[in-house]
mmCIF file of C-alpha atoms in Angstrom:
data_model
loop_
_atom_site.group_PDB
_atom_site.id
_atom_site.type_symbol
_atom_site.label_atom_id
_atom_site.label_comp_id
_atom_site.label_asym_id
_atom_site.label_seq_id
_atom_site.Cartn_x
_atom_site.Cartn_y
_atom_site.Cartn_z
ATOM 1 C CA MET S 1042 -17.094 -2.078 6.738
ATOM 2 C CA THR S 1043 -18.492 0.897 6.408
ATOM 3 C CA ASP S 1044 -18.238 3.136 4.026
ATOM 4 C CA SER S 1045 -16.218 5.195 5.469
ATOM 5 C CA ASP S 1046 -13.530 6.240 7.282
ATOM 6 C CA ARG S 1047 -11.623 9.563 9.696
ATOM 7 C CA ILE S 1048 -7.757 10.594 7.690
ATOM 8 C CA THR S 1049 -6.076 10.482 11.642
ATOM 9 C CA ALA S 1050 -2.630 11.767 9.805
ATOM 10 C CA VAL S 1051 -1.145 12.730 6.779
ATOM 11 C CA PHE S 1052 2.528 12.630 6.663
ATOM 12 C CA THR S 1053 5.460 14.085 3.502
ATOM 13 C CA GLY S 1054 8.707 13.821 2.930
ATOM 14 C CA GLN S 1055 11.735 14.062 1.192
ATOM 15 C CA VAL S 1056 14.773 12.132 -0.504
ATOM 16 C CA ARG S 1057 16.971 11.601 2.098
ATOM 17 C CA ASP S 1058 20.700 9.766 2.103
ATOM 18 C CA ARG S 1059 19.735 7.088 5.018
ATOM 19 C CA TRP S 1060 21.706 4.027 4.538
ATOM 20 C CA PRO S 1061 25.794 4.501 3.891
ATOM 21 C CA GLY S 1062 26.898 3.266 0.062
ATOM 22 C CA LYS S 1063 23.330 2.292 -0.602
ATOM 23 C CA PRO S 1064 20.219 4.505 -2.159
ATOM 24 C CA PRO S 1065 18.346 7.250 -0.931
ATOM 25 C CA SER S 1066 15.284 7.461 0.623
ATOM 26 C CA ALA S 1067 11.903 8.764 1.384
ATOM 27 C CA ILE S 1068 10.536 6.803 3.153
ATOM 28 C CA ALA S 1069 10.597 9.407 7.108
ATOM 29 C CA LYS S 1070 7.843 11.078 7.103
ATOM 30 C CA THR S 1071 7.163 14.346 8.624
ATOM 31 C CA ARG S 1072 3.434 14.611 9.884
ATOM 32 C CA ARG S 1073 1.435 17.490 8.415
ATOM 33 C CA ASP S 1074 -1.209 19.820 10.230
ATOM 34 C CA GLY S 1075 -3.532 21.455 7.899
ATOM 35 C CA ALA S 1076 -4.970 21.189 4.539
ATOM 36 C CA VAL S 1077 -2.185 19.412 2.061
ATOM 37 C CA ALA S 1078 -3.113 19.473 -1.741
ATOM 38 C CA VAL S 1079 -3.270 16.708 -3.809
ATOM 39 C CA GLY S 1080 -2.349 16.588 -7.367
ATOM 40 C CA ALA S 1081 -2.415 13.410 -10.096
ATOM 41 C CA THR S 1082 1.031 12.660 -8.889
ATOM 42 C CA GLY S 1083 0.274 12.865 -4.693
ATOM 43 C CA LEU S 1084 0.480 15.275 -2.435
ATOM 44 C CA VAL S 1085 2.334 18.264 -2.243
ATOM 45 C CA GLY S 1086 6.055 18.653 -0.483
ATOM 46 C CA ASP S 1087 5.586 14.352 -0.965
ATOM 47 C CA ALA S 1088 8.517 13.000 -3.064
ATOM 48 C CA GLN S 1089 10.159 9.105 -4.015
ATOM 49 C CA ALA S 1090 13.346 8.191 -4.576
ATOM 50 C CA ASP S 1091 12.674 5.403 -6.573
ATOM 51 C CA LEU S 1092 9.989 6.117 -10.140
ATOM 52 C CA SER S 1093 9.968 2.402 -10.468
ATOM 53 C CA VAL S 1094 8.744 0.815 -7.118
ATOM 54 C CA HIS S 1095 7.495 4.140 -5.257
ATOM 55 C CA GLY S 1096 4.983 6.937 -6.571
ATOM 56 C CA GLY S 1097 4.088 8.291 -9.790
ATOM 57 C CA VAL S 1098 0.697 8.249 -10.744
ATOM 58 C CA ALA S 1099 -0.028 5.201 -10.381
ATOM 59 C CA LYS S 1100 1.364 4.719 -7.179
ATOM 60 C CA ALA S 1101 0.654 8.827 -5.774
ATOM 61 C CA ILE S 1102 -0.228 7.925 -2.198
ATOM 62 C CA HIS S 1103 0.242 5.073 0.269
ATOM 63 C CA VAL S 1104 -2.566 3.806 2.868
ATOM 64 C CA TYR S 1105 -1.332 2.235 5.064
ATOM 65 C CA PRO S 1106 -3.721 1.000 8.466
ATOM 66 C CA ALA S 1107 -2.909 2.187 12.392
ATOM 67 C CA ALA S 1108 -4.681 -0.221 13.614
ATOM 68 C CA HIS S 1109 -1.751 -3.335 11.992
ATOM 69 C CA TYR S 1110 0.863 -0.906 14.086
ATOM 70 C CA PRO S 1111 0.040 -2.861 17.541
ATOM 71 C CA GLU S 1112 0.107 -6.136 15.104
ATOM 72 C CA TRP S 1113 3.503 -5.188 14.045
ATOM 73 C CA ARG S 1114 4.690 -4.426 18.691
ATOM 74 C CA ARG S 1115 3.002 -8.408 18.937
ATOM 75 C CA ASP S 1116 4.952 -9.963 16.678
ATOM 76 C CA LEU S 1117 8.551 -8.353 16.071
ATOM 77 C CA GLY S 1118 8.330 -5.684 19.989
ATOM 78 C CA ASP S 1119 8.967 -2.160 20.815
ATOM 79 C CA ASN S 1120 10.437 0.055 17.948
ATOM 80 C CA PRO S 1121 9.238 3.106 17.600
ATOM 81 C CA VAL S 1122 8.737 2.432 13.933
ATOM 82 C CA PHE S 1123 4.882 0.587 14.511
ATOM 83 C CA ALA S 1124 3.559 4.049 14.453
ATOM 84 C CA PRO S 1125 1.025 5.676 12.507
ATOM 85 C CA GLY S 1126 4.213 7.393 9.862
ATOM 86 C CA GLY S 1127 6.583 4.717 10.661
ATOM 87 C CA PHE S 1128 5.837 2.542 7.080
ATOM 88 C CA GLY S 1129 6.361 5.809 4.910
ATOM 89 C CA GLU S 1130 3.014 5.922 4.546
ATOM 90 C CA ASN S 1131 0.707 9.198 4.230
ATOM 91 C CA ILE S 1132 -2.068 8.546 5.358
ATOM 92 C CA SER S 1133 -3.140 7.066 7.734
ATOM 93 C CA LEU S 1134 -7.245 5.129 8.783
ATOM 94 C CA PRO S 1135 -7.973 4.103 11.855
ATOM 95 C CA ASN S 1136 -10.562 1.105 10.770
ATOM 96 C CA TRP S 1137 -9.951 0.597 6.701
ATOM 97 C CA THR S 1138 -7.836 -2.982 6.481
ATOM 98 C CA GLU S 1139 -6.414 -4.693 3.524
ATOM 99 C CA ALA S 1140 -10.138 -6.910 3.991
ATOM 100 C CA ASP S 1141 -12.105 -4.175 3.496
ATOM 101 C CA VAL S 1142 -10.905 -2.651 0.614
ATOM 102 C CA CYS S 1143 -10.375 -4.203 -3.112
ATOM 103 C CA ILE S 1144 -8.539 -3.059 -6.432
ATOM 104 C CA GLY S 1145 -10.642 -0.701 -8.371
ATOM 105 C CA ASP S 1146 -12.360 1.533 -5.460
ATOM 106 C CA VAL S 1147 -13.506 5.319 -6.042
ATOM 107 C CA LEU S 1148 -12.548 7.330 -3.260
ATOM 108 C CA ARG S 1149 -13.477 10.377 -1.434
ATOM 109 C CA MET S 1150 -10.553 11.791 0.488
ATOM 110 C CA GLY S 1151 -10.747 14.999 1.716
ATOM 111 C CA SER S 1152 -11.892 17.335 -1.342
ATOM 112 C CA ALA S 1153 -10.114 14.686 -3.733
ATOM 113 C CA ARG S 1154 -11.030 11.872 -6.023
ATOM 114 C CA VAL S 1155 -8.391 8.474 -5.557
ATOM 115 C CA VAL S 1156 -8.573 5.599 -6.883
ATOM 116 C CA VAL S 1157 -7.227 1.727 -5.178
ATOM 117 C CA SER S 1158 -4.644 1.383 -7.411
ATOM 118 C CA GLN S 1159 -2.751 -1.883 -5.160
ATOM 119 C CA GLY S 1160 -1.285 -2.693 -2.498
ATOM 120 C CA ARG S 1161 2.206 -2.200 -1.053
ATOM 121 C CA GLN S 1162 5.129 -4.792 -2.056
ATOM 122 C CA PRO S 1163 8.421 -4.177 0.658
ATOM 123 C CA CYS S 1164 11.327 -3.981 -0.476
ATOM 124 C CA TRP S 1165 14.513 -3.908 0.962
ATOM 125 C CA LYS S 1166 14.428 0.247 2.837
ATOM 126 C CA LEU S 1167 11.270 -1.002 4.969
ATOM 127 C CA SER S 1168 13.525 -3.362 6.684
ATOM 128 C CA ALA S 1169 15.971 -0.726 6.372
ATOM 129 C CA HIS S 1170 14.236 2.232 8.110
ATOM 130 C CA ALA S 1171 12.606 0.019 10.791
ATOM 131 C CA GLY S 1172 16.278 -1.075 11.594
ATOM 132 C CA ASP S 1173 15.100 -5.086 11.256
ATOM 133 C CA ASP S 1174 15.967 -7.484 8.405
ATOM 134 C CA ARG S 1175 12.406 -9.496 8.832
ATOM 135 C CA LEU S 1176 10.090 -6.580 8.071
ATOM 136 C CA ALA S 1177 9.638 -6.223 4.567
ATOM 137 C CA TRP S 1178 9.364 -10.915 4.682
ATOM 138 C CA GLN S 1179 6.755 -10.968 7.338
ATOM 139 C CA VAL S 1180 5.235 -7.508 5.941
ATOM 140 C CA ARG S 1181 4.424 -10.549 2.675
ATOM 141 C CA ARG S 1182 3.562 -13.550 4.900
ATOM 142 C CA THR S 1183 0.645 -11.235 6.670
ATOM 143 C CA LEU S 1184 -0.774 -9.347 3.904
ATOM 144 C CA ARG S 1185 0.145 -5.772 5.714
ATOM 145 C CA THR S 1186 0.771 -3.608 3.169
ATOM 146 C CA GLY S 1187 -1.418 -1.033 2.808
ATOM 147 C CA TRP S 1188 -3.033 -0.052 -1.038
ATOM 148 C CA TYR S 1189 -2.067 3.303 -2.998
ATOM 149 C CA LEU S 1190 -3.494 5.784 -4.823
ATOM 150 C CA ARG S 1191 -3.965 7.047 -7.724
ATOM 151 C CA VAL S 1192 -5.580 10.643 -8.311
ATOM 152 C CA VAL S 1193 -8.018 11.054 -10.503
ATOM 153 C CA GLU S 1194 -9.482 15.008 -9.129
ATOM 154 C CA ALA S 1195 -7.310 16.989 -7.303
ATOM 155 C CA GLY S 1196 -8.689 18.366 -4.343
ATOM 156 C CA ALA S 1197 -6.020 18.072 -0.755
ATOM 157 C CA VAL S 1198 -6.211 16.171 2.153
ATOM 158 C CA ALA S 1199 -6.102 17.576 5.962
ATOM 159 C CA ALA S 1200 -6.184 15.311 9.417
ATOM 160 C CA GLY S 1201 -9.739 14.913 11.067
ATOM 161 C CA GLY S 1202 -11.107 14.856 7.555
ATOM 162 C CA THR S 1203 -12.849 11.392 5.767
ATOM 163 C CA ILE S 1204 -12.129 9.277 2.700
ATOM 164 C CA THR S 1205 -15.082 8.026 2.135
ATOM 165 C CA LEU S 1206 -16.134 4.743 -0.752
ATOM 166 C CA LEU S 1207 -18.109 5.737 -3.749
ATOM 167 C CA GLU S 1208 -17.782 3.263 -6.408
ATOM 168 C CA ARG S 1209 -17.180 -0.675 -5.442
ATOM 169 C CA PRO S 1210 -16.756 -1.792 -9.004
ATOM 170 C CA LEU S 1211 -14.695 -5.655 -8.204
ATOM 171 C CA PRO S 1212 -16.429 -6.619 -4.734
ATOM 172 C CA ASP S 1213 -14.852 -9.689 -5.063
ATOM 173 C CA TRP S 1214 -10.813 -8.797 -5.342
ATOM 174 C CA THR S 1215 -10.337 -6.981 -1.919
ATOM 175 C CA VAL S 1216 -5.795 -5.306 -1.964
ATOM 176 C CA ARG S 1217 -5.491 -8.495 0.752
ATOM 177 C CA ARG S 1218 -6.995 -10.973 -1.791
ATOM 178 C CA VAL S 1219 -4.673 -9.846 -4.760
ATOM 179 C CA ALA S 1220 -1.493 -9.574 -2.742
ATOM 180 C CA ALA S 1221 -2.642 -13.330 -1.165
ATOM 181 C CA ALA S 1222 -1.979 -14.080 -5.125
ATOM 182 C CA LEU S 1223 0.761 -11.900 -5.623
ATOM 183 C CA PHE S 1224 2.404 -13.609 -3.017
ATOM 184 C CA ASP S 1225 2.373 -16.885 -3.987
ATOM 185 C CA PRO S 1226 4.286 -18.252 -6.411
ATOM 186 C CA HIS S 1227 1.540 -21.056 -6.483
ATOM 187 C CA ALA S 1228 -1.071 -19.616 -7.124
ATOM 188 C CA PRO S 1229 -3.856 -22.106 -9.681
ATOM 189 C CA ILE S 1230 -4.324 -20.379 -13.118
ATOM 190 C CA GLU S 1231 -8.114 -19.671 -12.261
ATOM 191 C CA LYS S 1232 -6.814 -17.178 -9.284
ATOM 192 C CA ILE S 1233 -3.772 -15.747 -11.918
ATOM 193 C CA ALA S 1234 -5.965 -15.204 -14.882
ATOM 194 C CA PRO S 1235 -8.427 -12.446 -14.038
ATOM 195 C CA LEU S 1236 -5.502 -11.077 -11.722
ATOM 196 C CA ALA S 1237 -4.039 -10.720 -15.173
ATOM 197 C CA GLY S 1238 -6.993 -8.809 -16.866
ATOM 198 C CA MET S 1239 -7.732 -6.061 -14.669
ATOM 199 C CA SER S 1240 -7.577 -2.851 -16.506
ATOM 200 C CA ALA S 1241 -7.503 -1.533 -12.301
ATOM 201 C CA LEU S 1242 -4.838 -2.657 -10.804
ATOM 202 C CA ASP S 1243 -1.625 -0.711 -11.149
ATOM 203 C CA PRO S 1244 0.629 -2.743 -14.292
ATOM 204 C CA THR S 1245 2.710 -3.232 -11.859
ATOM 205 C CA TRP S 1246 1.205 -5.975 -10.453
ATOM 206 C CA ARG S 1247 -0.767 -6.582 -13.641
ATOM 207 C CA GLY S 1248 2.942 -7.397 -15.931
ATOM 208 C CA VAL S 1249 3.483 -9.467 -13.143
ATOM 209 C CA PHE S 1250 0.022 -12.300 -12.978
ATOM 210 C CA ALA S 1251 0.662 -11.857 -17.248
ATOM 211 C CA GLU S 1252 3.589 -13.450 -17.040
ATOM 212 C CA ARG S 1253 2.641 -15.824 -14.704
ATOM 213 C CA LEU S 1254 -0.598 -16.632 -16.715
ATOM 214 C CA SER S 1255 1.615 -16.797 -19.885
ATOM 215 C CA ARG S 1256 4.502 -19.028 -18.221
ATOM 216 C CA GLN S 1257 1.160 -21.491 -16.386
ATOM 217 C CA GLU S 1258 -0.829 -21.762 -19.970
ATOM 218 C CA ALA S 1259 3.018 -22.802 -21.770
ATOM 219 C CA GLN S 1260 3.741 -25.421 -19.145
ATOM 220 C CA ALA S 1261 -0.098 -26.893 -19.659
#
């Protein structure tokens, strides 16, 4: 991994009714030109339909590696969503992946400062957006989750800018490694225990690990 990557595209979207009889979604994003302001809850002009699973302070911005899209076309065939912005991400990067980025990484993104908080746990909306019922499960299987950012210093971001690693307090805990533990219901206690108490990890995922740890300790 290099210490910086290029921001190739920035996307925002608004909540819309997409599927009759089902909840609305803001997964469909539009490419933004020029500088986009970054605040505590994400990019100005972006929205999330269900703040219990997306958005808010802890999951303000979603990043997805553009390098995965050729892999998705190889695995699942041609699909219009297999291109930057197609997974509802806010930021598209050409090089970094989940194996390069760690939980707790402090990054300078444009003029904003952000922290990696967790990977993405895809729900049915991603599959519905793609028109492919296999997709959400395949994201879990392949660990091509992308990751969420928490904003610690407001600023602005634009396509063509850079994202740079400033600090790495947890070099052993890549997003890929943590996602692998989350999606493995049989992950051993030695993998779960550090994550259950990891303050840099978003409470959503930390709580899952804490519950599993408590259950395993009770069974021991």
